[in-house]
Coordinates of N, CA and C in Angstrom, one line a residue:
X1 N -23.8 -0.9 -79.8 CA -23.8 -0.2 -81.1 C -25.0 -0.7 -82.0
X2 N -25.0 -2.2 -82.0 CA -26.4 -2.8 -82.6 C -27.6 -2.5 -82.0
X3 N -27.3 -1.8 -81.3 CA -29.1 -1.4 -80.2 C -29.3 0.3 -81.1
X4 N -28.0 1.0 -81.1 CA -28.3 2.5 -81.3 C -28.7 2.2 -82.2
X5 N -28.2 1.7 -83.6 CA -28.6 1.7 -85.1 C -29.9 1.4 -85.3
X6 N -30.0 0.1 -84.7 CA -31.8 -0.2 -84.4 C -32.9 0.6 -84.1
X7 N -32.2 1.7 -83.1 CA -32.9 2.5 -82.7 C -33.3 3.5 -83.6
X8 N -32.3 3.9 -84.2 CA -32.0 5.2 -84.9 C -32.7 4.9 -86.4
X9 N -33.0 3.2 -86.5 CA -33.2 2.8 -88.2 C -35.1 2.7 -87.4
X10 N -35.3 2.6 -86.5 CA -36.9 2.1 -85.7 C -37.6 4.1 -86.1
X11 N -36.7 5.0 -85.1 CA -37.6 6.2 -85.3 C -37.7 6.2 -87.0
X12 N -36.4 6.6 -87.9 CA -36.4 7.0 -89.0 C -37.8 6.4 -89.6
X13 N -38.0 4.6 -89.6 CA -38.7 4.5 -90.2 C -40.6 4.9 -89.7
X14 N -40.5 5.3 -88.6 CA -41.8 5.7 -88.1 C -42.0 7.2 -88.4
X15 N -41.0 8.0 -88.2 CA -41.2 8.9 -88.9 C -41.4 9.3 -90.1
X16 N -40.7 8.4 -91.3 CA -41.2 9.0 -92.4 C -42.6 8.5 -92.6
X17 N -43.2 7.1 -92.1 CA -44.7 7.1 -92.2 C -45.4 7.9 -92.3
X18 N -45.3 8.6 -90.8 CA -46.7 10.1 -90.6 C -46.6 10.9 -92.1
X19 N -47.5 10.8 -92.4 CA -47.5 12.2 -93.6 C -48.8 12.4 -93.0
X20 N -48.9 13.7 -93.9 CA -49.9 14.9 -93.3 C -50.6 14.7 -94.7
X21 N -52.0 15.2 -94.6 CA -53.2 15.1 -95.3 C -52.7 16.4 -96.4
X22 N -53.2 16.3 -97.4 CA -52.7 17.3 -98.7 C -54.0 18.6 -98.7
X23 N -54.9 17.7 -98.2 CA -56.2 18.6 -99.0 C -56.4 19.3 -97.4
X24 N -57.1 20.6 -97.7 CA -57.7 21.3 -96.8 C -59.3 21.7 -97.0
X25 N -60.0 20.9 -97.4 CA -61.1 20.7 -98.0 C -62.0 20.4 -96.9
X26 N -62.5 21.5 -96.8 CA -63.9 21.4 -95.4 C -65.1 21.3 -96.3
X27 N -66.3 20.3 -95.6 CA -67.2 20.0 -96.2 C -68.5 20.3 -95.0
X28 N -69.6 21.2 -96.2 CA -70.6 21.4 -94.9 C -71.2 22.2 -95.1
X29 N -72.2 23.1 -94.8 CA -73.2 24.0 -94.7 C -72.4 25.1 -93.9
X30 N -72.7 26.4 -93.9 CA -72.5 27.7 -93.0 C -73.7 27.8 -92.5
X31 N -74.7 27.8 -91.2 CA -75.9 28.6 -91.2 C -75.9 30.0 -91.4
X32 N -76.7 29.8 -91.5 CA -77.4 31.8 -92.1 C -77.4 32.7 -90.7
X33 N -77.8 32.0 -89.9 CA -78.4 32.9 -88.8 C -77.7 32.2 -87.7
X34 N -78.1 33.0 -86.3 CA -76.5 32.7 -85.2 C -78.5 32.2 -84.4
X35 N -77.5 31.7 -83.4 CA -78.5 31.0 -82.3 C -78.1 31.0 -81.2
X36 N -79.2 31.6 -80.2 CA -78.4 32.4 -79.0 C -78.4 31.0 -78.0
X37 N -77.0 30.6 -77.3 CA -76.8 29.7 -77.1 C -77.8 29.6 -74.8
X38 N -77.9 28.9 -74.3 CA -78.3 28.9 -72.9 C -77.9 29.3 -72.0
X39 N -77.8 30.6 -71.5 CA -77.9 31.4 -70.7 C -77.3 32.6 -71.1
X40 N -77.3 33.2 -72.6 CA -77.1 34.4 -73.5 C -77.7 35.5 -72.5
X41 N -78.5 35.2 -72.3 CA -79.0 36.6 -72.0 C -78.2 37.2 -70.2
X42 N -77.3 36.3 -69.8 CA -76.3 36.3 -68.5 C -75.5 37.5 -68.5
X43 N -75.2 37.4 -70.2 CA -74.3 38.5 -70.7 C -75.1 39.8 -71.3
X44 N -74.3 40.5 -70.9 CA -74.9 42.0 -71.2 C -73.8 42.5 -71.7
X45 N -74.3 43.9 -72.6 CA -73.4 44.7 -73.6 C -73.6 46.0 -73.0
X46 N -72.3 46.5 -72.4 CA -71.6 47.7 -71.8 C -71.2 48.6 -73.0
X47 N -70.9 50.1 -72.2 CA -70.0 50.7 -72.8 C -68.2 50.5 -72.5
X48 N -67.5 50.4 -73.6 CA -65.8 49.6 -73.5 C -65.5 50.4 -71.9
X49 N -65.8 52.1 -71.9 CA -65.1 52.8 -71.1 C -65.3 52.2 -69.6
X50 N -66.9 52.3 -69.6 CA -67.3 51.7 -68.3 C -66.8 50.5 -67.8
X51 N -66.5 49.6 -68.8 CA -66.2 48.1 -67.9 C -64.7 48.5 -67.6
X52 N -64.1 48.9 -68.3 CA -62.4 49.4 -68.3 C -62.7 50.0 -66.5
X53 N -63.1 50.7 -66.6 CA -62.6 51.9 -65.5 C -63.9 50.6 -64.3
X54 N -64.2 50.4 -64.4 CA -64.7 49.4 -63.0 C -63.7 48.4 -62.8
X55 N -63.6 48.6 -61.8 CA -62.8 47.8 -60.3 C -62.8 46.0 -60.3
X56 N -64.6 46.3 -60.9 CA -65.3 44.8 -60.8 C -64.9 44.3 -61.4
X57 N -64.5 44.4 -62.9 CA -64.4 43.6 -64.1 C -63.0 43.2 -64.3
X58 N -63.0 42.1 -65.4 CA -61.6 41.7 -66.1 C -61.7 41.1 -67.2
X59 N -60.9 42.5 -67.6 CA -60.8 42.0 -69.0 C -60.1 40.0 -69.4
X60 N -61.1 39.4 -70.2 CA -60.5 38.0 -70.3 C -60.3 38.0 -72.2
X61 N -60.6 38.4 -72.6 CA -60.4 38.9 -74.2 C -60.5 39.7 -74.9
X62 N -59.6 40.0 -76.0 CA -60.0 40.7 -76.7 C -60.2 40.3 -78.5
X63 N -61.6 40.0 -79.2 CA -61.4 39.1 -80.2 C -61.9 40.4 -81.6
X64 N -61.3 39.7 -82.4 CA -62.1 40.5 -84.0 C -62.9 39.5 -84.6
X65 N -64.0 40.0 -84.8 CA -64.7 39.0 -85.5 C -65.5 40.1 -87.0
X66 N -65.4 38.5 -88.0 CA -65.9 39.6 -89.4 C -66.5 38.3 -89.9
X67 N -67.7 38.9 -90.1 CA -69.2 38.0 -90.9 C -69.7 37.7 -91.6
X68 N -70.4 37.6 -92.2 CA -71.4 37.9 -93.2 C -72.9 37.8 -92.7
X69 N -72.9 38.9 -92.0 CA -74.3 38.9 -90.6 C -74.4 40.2 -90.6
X70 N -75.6 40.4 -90.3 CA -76.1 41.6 -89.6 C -75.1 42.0 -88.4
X71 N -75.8 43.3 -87.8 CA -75.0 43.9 -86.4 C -75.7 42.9 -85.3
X72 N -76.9 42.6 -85.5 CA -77.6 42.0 -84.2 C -77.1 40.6 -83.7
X73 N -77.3 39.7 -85.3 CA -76.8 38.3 -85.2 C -74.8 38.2 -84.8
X74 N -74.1 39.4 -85.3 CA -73.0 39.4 -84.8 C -72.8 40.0 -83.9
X75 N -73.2 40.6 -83.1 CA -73.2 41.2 -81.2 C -74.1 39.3 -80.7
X76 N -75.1 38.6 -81.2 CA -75.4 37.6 -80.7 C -74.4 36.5 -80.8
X77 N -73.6 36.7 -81.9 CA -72.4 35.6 -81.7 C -71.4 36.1 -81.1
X78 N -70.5 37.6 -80.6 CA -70.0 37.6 -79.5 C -70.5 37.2 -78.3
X79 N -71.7 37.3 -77.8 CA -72.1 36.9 -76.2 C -72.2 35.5 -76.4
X80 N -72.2 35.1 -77.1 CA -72.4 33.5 -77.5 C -70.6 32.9 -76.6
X81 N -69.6 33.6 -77.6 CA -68.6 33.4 -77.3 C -68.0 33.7 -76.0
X82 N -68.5 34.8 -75.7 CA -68.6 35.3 -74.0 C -68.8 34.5 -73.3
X83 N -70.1 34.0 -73.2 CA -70.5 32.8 -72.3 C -69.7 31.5 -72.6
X84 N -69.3 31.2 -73.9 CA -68.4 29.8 -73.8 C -67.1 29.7 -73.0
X85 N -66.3 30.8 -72.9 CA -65.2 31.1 -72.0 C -65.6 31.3 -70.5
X86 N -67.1 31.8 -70.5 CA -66.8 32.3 -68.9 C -67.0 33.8 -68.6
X87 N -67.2 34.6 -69.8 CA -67.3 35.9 -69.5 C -69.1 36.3 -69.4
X88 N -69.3 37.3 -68.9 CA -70.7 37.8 -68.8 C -70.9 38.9 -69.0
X89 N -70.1 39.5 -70.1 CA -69.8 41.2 -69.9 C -69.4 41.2 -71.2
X90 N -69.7 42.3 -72.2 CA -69.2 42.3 -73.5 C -69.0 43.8 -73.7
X91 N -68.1 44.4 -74.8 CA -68.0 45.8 -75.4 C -67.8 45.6 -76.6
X92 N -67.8 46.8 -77.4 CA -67.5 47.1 -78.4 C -66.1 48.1 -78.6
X93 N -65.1 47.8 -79.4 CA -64.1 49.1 -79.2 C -63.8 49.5 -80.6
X94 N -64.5 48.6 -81.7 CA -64.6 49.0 -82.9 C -65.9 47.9 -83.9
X95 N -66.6 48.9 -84.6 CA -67.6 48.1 -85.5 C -68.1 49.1 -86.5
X96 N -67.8 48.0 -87.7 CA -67.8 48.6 -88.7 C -68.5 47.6 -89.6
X97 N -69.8 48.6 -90.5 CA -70.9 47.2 -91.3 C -71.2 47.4 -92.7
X98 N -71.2 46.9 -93.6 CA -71.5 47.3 -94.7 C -72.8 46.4 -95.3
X99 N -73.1 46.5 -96.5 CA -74.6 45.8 -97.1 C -74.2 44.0 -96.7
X100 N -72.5 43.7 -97.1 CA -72.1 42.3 -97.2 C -71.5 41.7 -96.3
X101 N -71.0 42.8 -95.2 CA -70.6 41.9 -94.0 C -70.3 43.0 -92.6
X102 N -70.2 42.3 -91.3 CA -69.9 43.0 -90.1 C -68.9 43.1 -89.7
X103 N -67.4 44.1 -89.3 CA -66.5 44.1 -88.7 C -66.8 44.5 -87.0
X104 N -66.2 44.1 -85.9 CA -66.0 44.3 -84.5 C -65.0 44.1 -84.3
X105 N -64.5 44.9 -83.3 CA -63.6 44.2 -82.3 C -64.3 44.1 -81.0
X106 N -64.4 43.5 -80.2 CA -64.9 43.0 -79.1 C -64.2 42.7 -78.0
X107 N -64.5 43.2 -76.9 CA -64.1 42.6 -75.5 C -65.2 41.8 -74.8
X108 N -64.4 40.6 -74.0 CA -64.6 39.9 -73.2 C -64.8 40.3 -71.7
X109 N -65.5 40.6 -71.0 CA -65.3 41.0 -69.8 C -65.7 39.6 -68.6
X110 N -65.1 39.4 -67.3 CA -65.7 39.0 -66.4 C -65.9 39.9 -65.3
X111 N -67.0 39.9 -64.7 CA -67.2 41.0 -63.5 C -68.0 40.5 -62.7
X112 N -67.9 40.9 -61.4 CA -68.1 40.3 -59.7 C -69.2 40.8 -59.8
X113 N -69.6 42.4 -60.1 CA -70.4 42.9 -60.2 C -70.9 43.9 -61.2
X114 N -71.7 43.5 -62.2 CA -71.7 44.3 -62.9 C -71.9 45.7 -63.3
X115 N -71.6 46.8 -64.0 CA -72.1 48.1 -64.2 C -73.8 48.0 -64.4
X116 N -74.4 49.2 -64.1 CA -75.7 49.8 -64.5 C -76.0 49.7 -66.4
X117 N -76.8 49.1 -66.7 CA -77.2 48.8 -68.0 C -78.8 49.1 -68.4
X118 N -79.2 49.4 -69.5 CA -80.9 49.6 -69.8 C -81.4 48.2 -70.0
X119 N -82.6 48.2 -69.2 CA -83.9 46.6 -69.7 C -84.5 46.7 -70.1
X120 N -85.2 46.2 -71.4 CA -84.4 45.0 -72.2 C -83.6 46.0 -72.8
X121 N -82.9 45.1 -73.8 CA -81.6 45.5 -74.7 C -82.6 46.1 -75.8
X122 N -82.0 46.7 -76.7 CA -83.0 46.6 -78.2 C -82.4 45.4 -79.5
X123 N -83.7 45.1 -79.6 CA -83.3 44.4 -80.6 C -83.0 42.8 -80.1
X124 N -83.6 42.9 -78.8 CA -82.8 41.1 -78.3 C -81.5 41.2 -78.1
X125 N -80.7 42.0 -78.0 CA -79.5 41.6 -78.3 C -79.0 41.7 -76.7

């Protein structure tokens, strides 16, 4: 009985210790501009239909991303993200841009082999 109590008085008091931090206060700079990370250019930008309907591919995500970027620097930060997972293959299935920011929705693709695409891209991207 003296062991349970012990026990039961040991968690209580370790648990109320942990407290959690109050503030959610991030400290830092945003850069301005995206930077195409080491081996960006692996990945290429498809049409959504084409990679869908090939055999070769798989879909590994589907992400939304919203900016305060251009269309170019944010298609450069999707393949950015492409390449950190593993993907080599990107689409668009929604993009929408105004003077103050970029909306996408974006797929992730992986593929064995890829579809037919134009060289170079425009724009770098």
């Amino acid at each position: 009985m003296f062991k349970k109590f012990t026990f039961l008085f040991s968690l209580l008091l370790l648990a109320s210790c942990n407290t959690f931090p109050n503030g959610n206060n991030v400290y830092g700079t945003i850069p301005e501009g995206s930077t195409p990370l080491r081996g960006f250019s692996k990945v290429s930008v498809h049409p959504d239909k084409l990679l869908k309907m090939s055999a070769n591919c798989d879909l590994v995500m589907k992400i939304e991303i919203i900016q305060k970027k251009n269309y170019a620097q944010t298609i450069m930060e999707l393949k950015n993200r492409a390449l950190i997972i593993g993907g080599n293959a990107v689409s668009l299935s929604t993009m929408k841009e105004s003077n103050s920011a970029t909306y996408m929705i974006g797929k992730i693709y992986l593929c064995s082999k890829k579809p037919y695409h134009l060289h170079p891209h425009p724009l770098g991207i």
